[in-house]
Structures are given as structure tokens and as C-alpha cells.
JSON list of C-alpha atoms in Angstrom, two decimals:
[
{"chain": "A", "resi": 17, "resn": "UNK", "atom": "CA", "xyz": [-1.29, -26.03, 15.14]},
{"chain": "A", "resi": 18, "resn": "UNK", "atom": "CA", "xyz": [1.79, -24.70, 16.28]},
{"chain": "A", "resi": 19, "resn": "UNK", "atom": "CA", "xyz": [3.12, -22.35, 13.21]},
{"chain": "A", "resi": 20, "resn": "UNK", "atom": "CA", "xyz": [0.64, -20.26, 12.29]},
{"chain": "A", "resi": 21, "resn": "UNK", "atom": "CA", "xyz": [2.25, -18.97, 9.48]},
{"chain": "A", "resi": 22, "resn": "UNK", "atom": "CA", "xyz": [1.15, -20.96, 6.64]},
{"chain": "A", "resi": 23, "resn": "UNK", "atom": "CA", "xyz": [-2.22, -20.38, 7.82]},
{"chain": "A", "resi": 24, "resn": "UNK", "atom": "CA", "xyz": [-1.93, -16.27, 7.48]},
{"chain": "A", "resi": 25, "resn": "UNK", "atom": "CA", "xyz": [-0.30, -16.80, 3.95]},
{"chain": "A", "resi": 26, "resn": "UNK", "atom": "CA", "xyz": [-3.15, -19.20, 2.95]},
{"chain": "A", "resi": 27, "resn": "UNK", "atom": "CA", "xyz": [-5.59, -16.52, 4.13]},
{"chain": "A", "resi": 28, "resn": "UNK", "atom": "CA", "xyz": [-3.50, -13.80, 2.57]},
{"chain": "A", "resi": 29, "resn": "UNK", "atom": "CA", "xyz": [-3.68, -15.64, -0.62]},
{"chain": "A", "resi": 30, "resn": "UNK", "atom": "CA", "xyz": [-7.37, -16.27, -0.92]},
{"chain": "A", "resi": 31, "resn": "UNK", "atom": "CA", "xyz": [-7.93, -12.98, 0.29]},
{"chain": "A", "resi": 32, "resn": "UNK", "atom": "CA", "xyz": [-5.84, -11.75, -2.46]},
{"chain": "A", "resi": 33, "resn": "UNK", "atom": "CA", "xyz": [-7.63, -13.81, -5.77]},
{"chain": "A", "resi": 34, "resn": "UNK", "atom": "CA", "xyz": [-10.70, -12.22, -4.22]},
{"chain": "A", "resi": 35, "resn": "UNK", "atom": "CA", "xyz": [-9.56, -8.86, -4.63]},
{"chain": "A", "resi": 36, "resn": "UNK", "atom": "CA", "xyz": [-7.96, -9.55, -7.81]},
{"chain": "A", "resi": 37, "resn": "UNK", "atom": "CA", "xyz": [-11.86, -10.49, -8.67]},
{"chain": "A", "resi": 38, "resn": "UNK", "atom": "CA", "xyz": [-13.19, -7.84, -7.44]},
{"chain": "A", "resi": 39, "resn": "UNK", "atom": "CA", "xyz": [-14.86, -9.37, -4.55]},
{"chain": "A", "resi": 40, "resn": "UNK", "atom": "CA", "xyz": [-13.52, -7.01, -1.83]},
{"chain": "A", "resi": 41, "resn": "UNK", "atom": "CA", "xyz": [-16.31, -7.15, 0.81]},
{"chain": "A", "resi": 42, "resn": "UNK", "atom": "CA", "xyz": [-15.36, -11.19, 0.43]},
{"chain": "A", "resi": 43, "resn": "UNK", "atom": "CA", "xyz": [-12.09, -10.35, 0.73]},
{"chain": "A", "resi": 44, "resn": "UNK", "atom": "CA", "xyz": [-11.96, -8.15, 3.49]},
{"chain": "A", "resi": 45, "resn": "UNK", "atom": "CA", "xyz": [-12.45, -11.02, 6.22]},
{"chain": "A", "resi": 46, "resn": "UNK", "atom": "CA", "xyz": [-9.94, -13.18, 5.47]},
{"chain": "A", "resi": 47, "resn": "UNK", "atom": "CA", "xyz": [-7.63, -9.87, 5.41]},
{"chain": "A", "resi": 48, "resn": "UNK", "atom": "CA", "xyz": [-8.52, -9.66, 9.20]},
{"chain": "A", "resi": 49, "resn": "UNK", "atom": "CA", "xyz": [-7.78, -12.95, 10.29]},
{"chain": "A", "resi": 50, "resn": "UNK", "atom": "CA", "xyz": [-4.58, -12.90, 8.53]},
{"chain": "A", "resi": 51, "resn": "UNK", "atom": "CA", "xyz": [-3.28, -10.27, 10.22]},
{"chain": "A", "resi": 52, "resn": "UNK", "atom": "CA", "xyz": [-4.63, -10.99, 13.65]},
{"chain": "A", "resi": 53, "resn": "UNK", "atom": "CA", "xyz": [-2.63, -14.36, 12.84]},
{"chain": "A", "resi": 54, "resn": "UNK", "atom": "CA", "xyz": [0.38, -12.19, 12.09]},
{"chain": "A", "resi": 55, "resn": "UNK", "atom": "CA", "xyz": [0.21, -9.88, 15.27]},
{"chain": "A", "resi": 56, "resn": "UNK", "atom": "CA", "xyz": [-0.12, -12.77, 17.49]},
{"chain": "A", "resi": 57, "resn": "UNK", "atom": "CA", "xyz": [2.89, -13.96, 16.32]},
{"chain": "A", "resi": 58, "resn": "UNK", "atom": "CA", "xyz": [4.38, -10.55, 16.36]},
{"chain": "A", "resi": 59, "resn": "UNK", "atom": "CA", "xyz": [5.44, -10.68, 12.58]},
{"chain": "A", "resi": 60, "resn": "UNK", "atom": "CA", "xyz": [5.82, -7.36, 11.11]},
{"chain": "A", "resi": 61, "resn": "UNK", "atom": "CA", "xyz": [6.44, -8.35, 7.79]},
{"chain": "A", "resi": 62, "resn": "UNK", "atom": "CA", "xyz": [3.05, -9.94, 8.18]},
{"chain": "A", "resi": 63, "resn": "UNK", "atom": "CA", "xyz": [1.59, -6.88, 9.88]},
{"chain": "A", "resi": 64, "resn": "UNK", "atom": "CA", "xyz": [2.50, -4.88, 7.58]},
{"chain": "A", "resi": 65, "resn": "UNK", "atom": "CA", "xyz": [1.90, -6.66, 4.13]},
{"chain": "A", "resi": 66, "resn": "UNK", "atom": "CA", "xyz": [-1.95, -7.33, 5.72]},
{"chain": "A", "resi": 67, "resn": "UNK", "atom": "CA", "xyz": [-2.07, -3.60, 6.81]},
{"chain": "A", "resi": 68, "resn": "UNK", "atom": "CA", "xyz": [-1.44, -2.29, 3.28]},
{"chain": "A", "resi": 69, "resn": "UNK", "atom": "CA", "xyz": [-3.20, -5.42, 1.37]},
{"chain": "A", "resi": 70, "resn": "UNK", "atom": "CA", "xyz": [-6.52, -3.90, 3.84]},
{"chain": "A", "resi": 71, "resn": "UNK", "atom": "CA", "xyz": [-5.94, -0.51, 3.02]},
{"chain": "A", "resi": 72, "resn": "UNK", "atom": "CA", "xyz": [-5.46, -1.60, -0.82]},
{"chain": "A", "resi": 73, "resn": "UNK", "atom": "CA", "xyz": [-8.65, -3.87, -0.54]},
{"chain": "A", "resi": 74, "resn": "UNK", "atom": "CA", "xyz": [-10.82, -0.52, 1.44]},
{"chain": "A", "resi": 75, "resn": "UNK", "atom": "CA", "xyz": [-9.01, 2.04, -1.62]},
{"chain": "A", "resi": 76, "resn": "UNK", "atom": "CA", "xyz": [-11.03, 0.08, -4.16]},
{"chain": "A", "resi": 77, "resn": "UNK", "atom": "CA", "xyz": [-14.53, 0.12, -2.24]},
{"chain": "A", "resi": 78, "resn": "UNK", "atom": "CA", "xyz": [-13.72, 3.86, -1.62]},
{"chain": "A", "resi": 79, "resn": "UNK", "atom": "CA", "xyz": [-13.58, 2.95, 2.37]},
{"chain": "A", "resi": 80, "resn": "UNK", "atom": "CA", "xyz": [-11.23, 5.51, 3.65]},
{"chain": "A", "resi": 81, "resn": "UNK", "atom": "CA", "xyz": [-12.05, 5.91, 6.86]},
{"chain": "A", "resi": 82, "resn": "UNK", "atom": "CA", "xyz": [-9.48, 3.40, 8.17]},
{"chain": "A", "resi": 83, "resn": "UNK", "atom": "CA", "xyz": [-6.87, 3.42, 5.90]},
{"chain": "A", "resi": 84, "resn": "UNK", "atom": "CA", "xyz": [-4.76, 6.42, 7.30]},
{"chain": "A", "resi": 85, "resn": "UNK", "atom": "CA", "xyz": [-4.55, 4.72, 10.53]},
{"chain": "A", "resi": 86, "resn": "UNK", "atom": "CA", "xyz": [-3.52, 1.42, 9.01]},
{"chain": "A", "resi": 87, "resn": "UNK", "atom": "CA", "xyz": [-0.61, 2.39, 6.81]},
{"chain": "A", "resi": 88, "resn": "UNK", "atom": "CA", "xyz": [0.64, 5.15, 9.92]},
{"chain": "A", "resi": 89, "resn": "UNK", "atom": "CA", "xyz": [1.23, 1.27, 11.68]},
{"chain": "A", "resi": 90, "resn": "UNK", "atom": "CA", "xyz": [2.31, 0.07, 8.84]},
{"chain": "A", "resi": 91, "resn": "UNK", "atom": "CA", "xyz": [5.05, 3.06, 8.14]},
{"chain": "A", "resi": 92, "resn": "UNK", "atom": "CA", "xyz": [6.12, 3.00, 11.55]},
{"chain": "A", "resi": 93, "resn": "UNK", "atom": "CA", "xyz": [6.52, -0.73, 11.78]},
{"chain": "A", "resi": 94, "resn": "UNK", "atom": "CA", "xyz": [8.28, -0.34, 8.01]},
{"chain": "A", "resi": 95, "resn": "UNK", "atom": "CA", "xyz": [10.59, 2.29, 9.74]},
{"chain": "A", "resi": 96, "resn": "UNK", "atom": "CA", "xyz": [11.89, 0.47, 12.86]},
{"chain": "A", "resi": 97, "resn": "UNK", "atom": "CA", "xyz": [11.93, -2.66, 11.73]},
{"chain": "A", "resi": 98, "resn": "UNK", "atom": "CA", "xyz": [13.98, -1.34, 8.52]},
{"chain": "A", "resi": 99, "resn": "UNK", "atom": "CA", "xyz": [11.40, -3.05, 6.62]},
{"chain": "A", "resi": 100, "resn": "UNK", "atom": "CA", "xyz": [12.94, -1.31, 3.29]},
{"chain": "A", "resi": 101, "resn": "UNK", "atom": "CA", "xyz": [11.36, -4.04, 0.89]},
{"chain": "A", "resi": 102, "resn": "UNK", "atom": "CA", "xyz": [8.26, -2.93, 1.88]},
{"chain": "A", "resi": 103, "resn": "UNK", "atom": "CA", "xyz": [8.24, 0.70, 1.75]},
{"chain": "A", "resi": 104, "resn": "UNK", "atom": "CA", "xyz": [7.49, 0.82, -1.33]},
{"chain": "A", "resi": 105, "resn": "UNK", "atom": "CA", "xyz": [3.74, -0.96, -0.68]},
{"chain": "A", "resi": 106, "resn": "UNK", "atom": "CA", "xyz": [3.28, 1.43, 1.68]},
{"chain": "A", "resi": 107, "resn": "UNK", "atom": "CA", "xyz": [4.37, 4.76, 0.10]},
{"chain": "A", "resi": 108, "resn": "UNK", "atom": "CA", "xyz": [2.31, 3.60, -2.96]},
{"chain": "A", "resi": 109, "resn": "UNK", "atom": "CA", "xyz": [-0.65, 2.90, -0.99]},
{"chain": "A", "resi": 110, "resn": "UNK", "atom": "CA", "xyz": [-0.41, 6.07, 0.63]},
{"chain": "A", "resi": 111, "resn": "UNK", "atom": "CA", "xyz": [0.10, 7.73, -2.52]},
{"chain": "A", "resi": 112, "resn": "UNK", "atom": "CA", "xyz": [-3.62, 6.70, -3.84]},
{"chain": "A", "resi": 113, "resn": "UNK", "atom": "CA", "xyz": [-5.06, 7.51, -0.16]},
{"chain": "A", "resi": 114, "resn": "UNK", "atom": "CA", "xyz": [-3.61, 11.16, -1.31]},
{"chain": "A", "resi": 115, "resn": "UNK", "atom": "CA", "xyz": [-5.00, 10.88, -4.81]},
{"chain": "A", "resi": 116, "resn": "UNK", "atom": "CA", "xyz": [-8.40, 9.55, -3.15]},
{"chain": "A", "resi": 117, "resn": "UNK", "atom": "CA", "xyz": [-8.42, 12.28, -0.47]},
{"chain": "A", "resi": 118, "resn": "UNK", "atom": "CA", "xyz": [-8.60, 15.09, -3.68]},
{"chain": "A", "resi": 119, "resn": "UNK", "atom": "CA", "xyz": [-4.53, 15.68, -3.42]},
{"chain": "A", "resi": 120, "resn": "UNK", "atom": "CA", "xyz": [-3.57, 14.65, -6.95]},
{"chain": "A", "resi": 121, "resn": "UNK", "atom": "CA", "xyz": [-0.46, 16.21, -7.28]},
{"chain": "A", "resi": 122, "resn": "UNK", "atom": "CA", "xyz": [0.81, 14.92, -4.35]},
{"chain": "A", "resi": 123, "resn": "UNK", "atom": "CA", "xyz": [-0.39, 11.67, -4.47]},
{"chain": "A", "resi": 124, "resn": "UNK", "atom": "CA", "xyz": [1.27, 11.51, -8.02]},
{"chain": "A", "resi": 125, "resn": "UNK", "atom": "CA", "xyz": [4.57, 12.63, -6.73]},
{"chain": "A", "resi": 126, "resn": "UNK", "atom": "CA", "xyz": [4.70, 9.52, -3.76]},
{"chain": "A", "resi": 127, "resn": "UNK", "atom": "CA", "xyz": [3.25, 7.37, -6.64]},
{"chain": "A", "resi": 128, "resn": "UNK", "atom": "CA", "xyz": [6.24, 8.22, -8.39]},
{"chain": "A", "resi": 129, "resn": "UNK", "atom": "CA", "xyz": [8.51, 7.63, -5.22]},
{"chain": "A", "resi": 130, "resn": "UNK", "atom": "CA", "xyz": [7.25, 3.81, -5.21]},
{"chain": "A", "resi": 131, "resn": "UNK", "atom": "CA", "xyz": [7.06, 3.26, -8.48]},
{"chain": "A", "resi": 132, "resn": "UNK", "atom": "CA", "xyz": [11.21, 4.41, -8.24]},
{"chain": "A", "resi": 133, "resn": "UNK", "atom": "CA", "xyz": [11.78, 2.31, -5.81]},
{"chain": "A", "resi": 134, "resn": "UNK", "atom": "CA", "xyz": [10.13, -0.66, -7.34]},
{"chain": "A", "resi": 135, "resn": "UNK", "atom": "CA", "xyz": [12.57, 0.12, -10.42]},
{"chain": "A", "resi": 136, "resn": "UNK", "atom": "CA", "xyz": [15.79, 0.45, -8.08]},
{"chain": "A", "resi": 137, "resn": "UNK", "atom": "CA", "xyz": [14.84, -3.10, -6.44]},
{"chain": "A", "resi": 138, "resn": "UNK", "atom": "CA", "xyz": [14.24, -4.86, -9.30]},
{"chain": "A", "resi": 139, "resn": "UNK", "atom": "CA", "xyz": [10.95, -6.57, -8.41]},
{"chain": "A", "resi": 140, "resn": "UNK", "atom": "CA", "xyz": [8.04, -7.29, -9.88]},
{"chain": "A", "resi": 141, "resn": "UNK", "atom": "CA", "xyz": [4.52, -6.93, -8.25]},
{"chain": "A", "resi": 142, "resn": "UNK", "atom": "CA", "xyz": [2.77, -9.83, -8.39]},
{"chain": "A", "resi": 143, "resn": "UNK", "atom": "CA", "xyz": [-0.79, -10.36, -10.27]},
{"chain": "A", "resi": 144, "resn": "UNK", "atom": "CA", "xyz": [-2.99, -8.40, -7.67]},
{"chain": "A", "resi": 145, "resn": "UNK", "atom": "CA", "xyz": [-0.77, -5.70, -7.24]},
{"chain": "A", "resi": 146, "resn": "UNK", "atom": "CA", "xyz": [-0.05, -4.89, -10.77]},
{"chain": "A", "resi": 147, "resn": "UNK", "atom": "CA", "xyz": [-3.59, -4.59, -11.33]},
{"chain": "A", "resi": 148, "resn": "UNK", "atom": "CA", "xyz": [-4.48, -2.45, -8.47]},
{"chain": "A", "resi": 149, "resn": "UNK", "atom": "CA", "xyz": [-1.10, 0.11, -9.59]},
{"chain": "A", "resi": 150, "resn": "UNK", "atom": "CA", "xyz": [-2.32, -0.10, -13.73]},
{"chain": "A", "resi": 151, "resn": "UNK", "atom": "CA", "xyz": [-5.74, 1.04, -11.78]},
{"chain": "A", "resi": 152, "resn": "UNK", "atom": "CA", "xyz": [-4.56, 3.99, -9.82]},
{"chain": "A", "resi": 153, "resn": "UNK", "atom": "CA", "xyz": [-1.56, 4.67, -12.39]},
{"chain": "A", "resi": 154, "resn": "UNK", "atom": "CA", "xyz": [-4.36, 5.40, -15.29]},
{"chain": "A", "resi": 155, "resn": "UNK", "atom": "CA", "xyz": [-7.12, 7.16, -12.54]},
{"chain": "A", "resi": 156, "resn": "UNK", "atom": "CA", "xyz": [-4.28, 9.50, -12.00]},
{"chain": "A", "resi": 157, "resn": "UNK", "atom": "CA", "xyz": [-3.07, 10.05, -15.07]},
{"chain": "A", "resi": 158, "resn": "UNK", "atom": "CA", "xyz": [-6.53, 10.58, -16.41]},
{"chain": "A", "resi": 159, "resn": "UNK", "atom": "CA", "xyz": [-7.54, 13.24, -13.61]},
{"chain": "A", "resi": 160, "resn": "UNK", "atom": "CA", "xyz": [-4.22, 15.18, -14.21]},
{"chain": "A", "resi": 161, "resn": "UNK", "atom": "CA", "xyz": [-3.49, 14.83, -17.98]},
{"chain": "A", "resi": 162, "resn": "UNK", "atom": "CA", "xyz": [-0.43, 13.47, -18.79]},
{"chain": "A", "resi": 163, "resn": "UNK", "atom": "CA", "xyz": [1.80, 16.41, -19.18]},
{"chain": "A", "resi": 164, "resn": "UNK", "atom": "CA", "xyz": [1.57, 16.70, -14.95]},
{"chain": "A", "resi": 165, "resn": "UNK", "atom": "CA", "xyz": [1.21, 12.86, -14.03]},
{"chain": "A", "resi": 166, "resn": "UNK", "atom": "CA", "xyz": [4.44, 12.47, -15.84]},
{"chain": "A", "resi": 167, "resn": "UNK", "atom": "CA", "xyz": [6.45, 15.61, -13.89]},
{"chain": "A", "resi": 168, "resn": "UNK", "atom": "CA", "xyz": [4.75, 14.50, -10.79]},
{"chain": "A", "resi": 169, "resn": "UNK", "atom": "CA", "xyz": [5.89, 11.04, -11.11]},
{"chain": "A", "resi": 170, "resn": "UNK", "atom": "CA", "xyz": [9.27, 12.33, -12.02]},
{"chain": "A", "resi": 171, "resn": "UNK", "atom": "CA", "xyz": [9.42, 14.35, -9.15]},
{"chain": "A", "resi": 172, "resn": "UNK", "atom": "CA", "xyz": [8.46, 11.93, -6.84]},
{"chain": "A", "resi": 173, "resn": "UNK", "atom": "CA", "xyz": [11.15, 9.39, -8.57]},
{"chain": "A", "resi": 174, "resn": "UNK", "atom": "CA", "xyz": [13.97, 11.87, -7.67]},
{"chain": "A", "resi": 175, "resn": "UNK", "atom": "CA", "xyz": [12.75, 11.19, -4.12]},
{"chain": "A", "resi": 176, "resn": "UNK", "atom": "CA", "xyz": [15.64, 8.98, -1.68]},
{"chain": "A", "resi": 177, "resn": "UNK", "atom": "CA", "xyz": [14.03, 6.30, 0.20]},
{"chain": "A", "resi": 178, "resn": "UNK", "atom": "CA", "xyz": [14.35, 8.85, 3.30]},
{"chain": "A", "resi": 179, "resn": "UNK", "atom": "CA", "xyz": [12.98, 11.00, 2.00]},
{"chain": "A", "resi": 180, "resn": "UNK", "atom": "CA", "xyz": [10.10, 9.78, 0.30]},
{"chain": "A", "resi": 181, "resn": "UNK", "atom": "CA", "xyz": [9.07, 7.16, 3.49]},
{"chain": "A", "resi": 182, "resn": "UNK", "atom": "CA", "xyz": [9.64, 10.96, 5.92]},
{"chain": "A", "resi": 183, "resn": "UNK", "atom": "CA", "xyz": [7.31, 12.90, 3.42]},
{"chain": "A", "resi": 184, "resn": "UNK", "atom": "CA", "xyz": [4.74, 9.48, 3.85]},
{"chain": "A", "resi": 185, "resn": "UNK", "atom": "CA", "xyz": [4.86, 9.55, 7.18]},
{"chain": "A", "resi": 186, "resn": "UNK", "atom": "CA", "xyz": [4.79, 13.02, 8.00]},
{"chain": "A", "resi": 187, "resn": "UNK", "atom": "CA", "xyz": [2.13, 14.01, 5.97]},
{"chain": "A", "resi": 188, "resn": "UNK", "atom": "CA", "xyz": [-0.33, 10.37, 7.15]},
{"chain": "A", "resi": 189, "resn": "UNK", "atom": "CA", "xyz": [0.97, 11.35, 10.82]},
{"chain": "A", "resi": 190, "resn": "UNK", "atom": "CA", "xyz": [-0.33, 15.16, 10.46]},
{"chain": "A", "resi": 191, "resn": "UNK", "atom": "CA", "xyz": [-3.61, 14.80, 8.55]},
{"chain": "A", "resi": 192, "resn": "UNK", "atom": "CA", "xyz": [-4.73, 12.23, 11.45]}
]
């Protein structure tokens, strides 16, 4: 088979109703061969959608211990390939590695950056991802109170895309 790429999105797909069912250790293979798919034929939107849909999948198993190196590629590869539709996956991901790592706060303040930029694009996330954000969104909010989830998430909504995807990448770059 020449194109490769509806291959990638079929595995993305399954990969995703998997995690949407909570099956993440089924999940996490077909993650894998997705994006070794997508590097062979250097995609980076590929890349980078199966770095964060990994790190997503590993958040939910509490698996940290590869996620900070996954979304630094991915943040980098966001960054110079101006990527900007996908910061926001990123930054949000990296906002519950934060919240996971014991920085709630801060991890409330990027979650707020995303959720911004989300708003300022228009989009919608799509099944998976809305359930994995209503998730994290309500963990958070429940560990802080809502009194300082809401400033945080102001905070981090007054964040420009500059700065929100420097703070991201400064802070997964330096905890390494």
C-alpha cells in the first residue's frame, strides 16, 4: 500500500473508541503503530495528534513516565511547523501532566490557556476528547474548590497563544 495515511487514521480511530471505553492498555498499541505510520511518512500533524492522543491515553492509567518527553516533541514539532490548531491539544495535555505531577494551580492556569484557545477557534472536541477534558476539568476543580479553578482558569485564558505554548514549553523543557 502506497498511502499510508488512511491506515494511521484507521488505527487512530480504533485506538480512540478504546480509550473512550476505557480500554487504554488496548488502546495503547494501536497508538504506536499509528504514529510510527505517521513518522515514516514524516507527518507532523500525525506525529503530533498520536504524541498527545499517547500521552492522553498514559494520563488516564496514571503512566507518567513518558509523557513529558512526548508532548516536549510534540510542542516543538507544534512550534516549527506553526502547527497553531494543535496547540491547544498539547497545552491542555500538558496542563493535566502539571495537575498529575501535584502542580494544581499551574496546571489549572494552562488548562485555562487551552480551553481559551479552543473558545477563540471555534471548535469542538470530538467525543473522546470531551470526555477526557469533562474528566480533568472536574478532578481539578474538585482538588482546588471552585473559587481557585475558576481564577486559575481565568488566568490562564488571559494567556496569548505565545505565551501560553512558551510557558508549556519552557516549563516541560526544564522539569526534564
Amino acid at each position: 500500500i502506497e498511502d499510508k495515511r488512511p491506515i494511521s487514521a484507521a488505527l487512530n480511530n480504533l485506538a480512540e473508541l478504546l480509550r473512550m471505553d476505557e480500554e487504554y492498555d488496548k488502546a495503547a498499541p494501536y497508538y504506536e503503530e499509528a504514529l510510527a505510520i505517521d513518522r515514516e511518512r514524516e507527518d507532523s500533524t500525525g506525529i503530533v495528534l498520536g504524541l498527545v492522543n499517547m500521552s492522553r491515553n498514559a494520563l488516564m492509567q496514571g503512566k507518567l513516565d513518558n509523557v513529558r518527553s512526548q508532548l516536549i516533541e510534540a510542542a516543538r514539532i507544534t512550534d516549527e511547523t506553526h502547527l497553531r490548531e494543535y496547540m491547544q491539544f498539547t497545552i491542555e495535555t500538558a496542563a493535566i501532566l502539571r495537575f498529575s505531577l501535584g502542580q494544581h494551580l499551574q496546571g489549572a492556569r494552562l488548562f485555562g490557556a487551552a480551553a481559551m484557545e479552543l473558545k477563540i477557534k471555534g471548535n469542538k472536541l470530538d467525543p473522546t476528547d470531551e470526555k477526557h477534558v469533562v474528566y480533568w476539568a472536574a478532578k481539578i476543580r474538585e482538588t482546588l474548590g471552585e473559587q481557585n479553578f475558576s481564577e486559575a482558569m481565568t488566568e490562564g485564558g488571559k494567556l496569548s497563544y505565545e505565551e501560553a505554548m512558551a510557558e508549556t514549553r519552557k516549563w516541560l523543557e526544564e522539569s526534564e
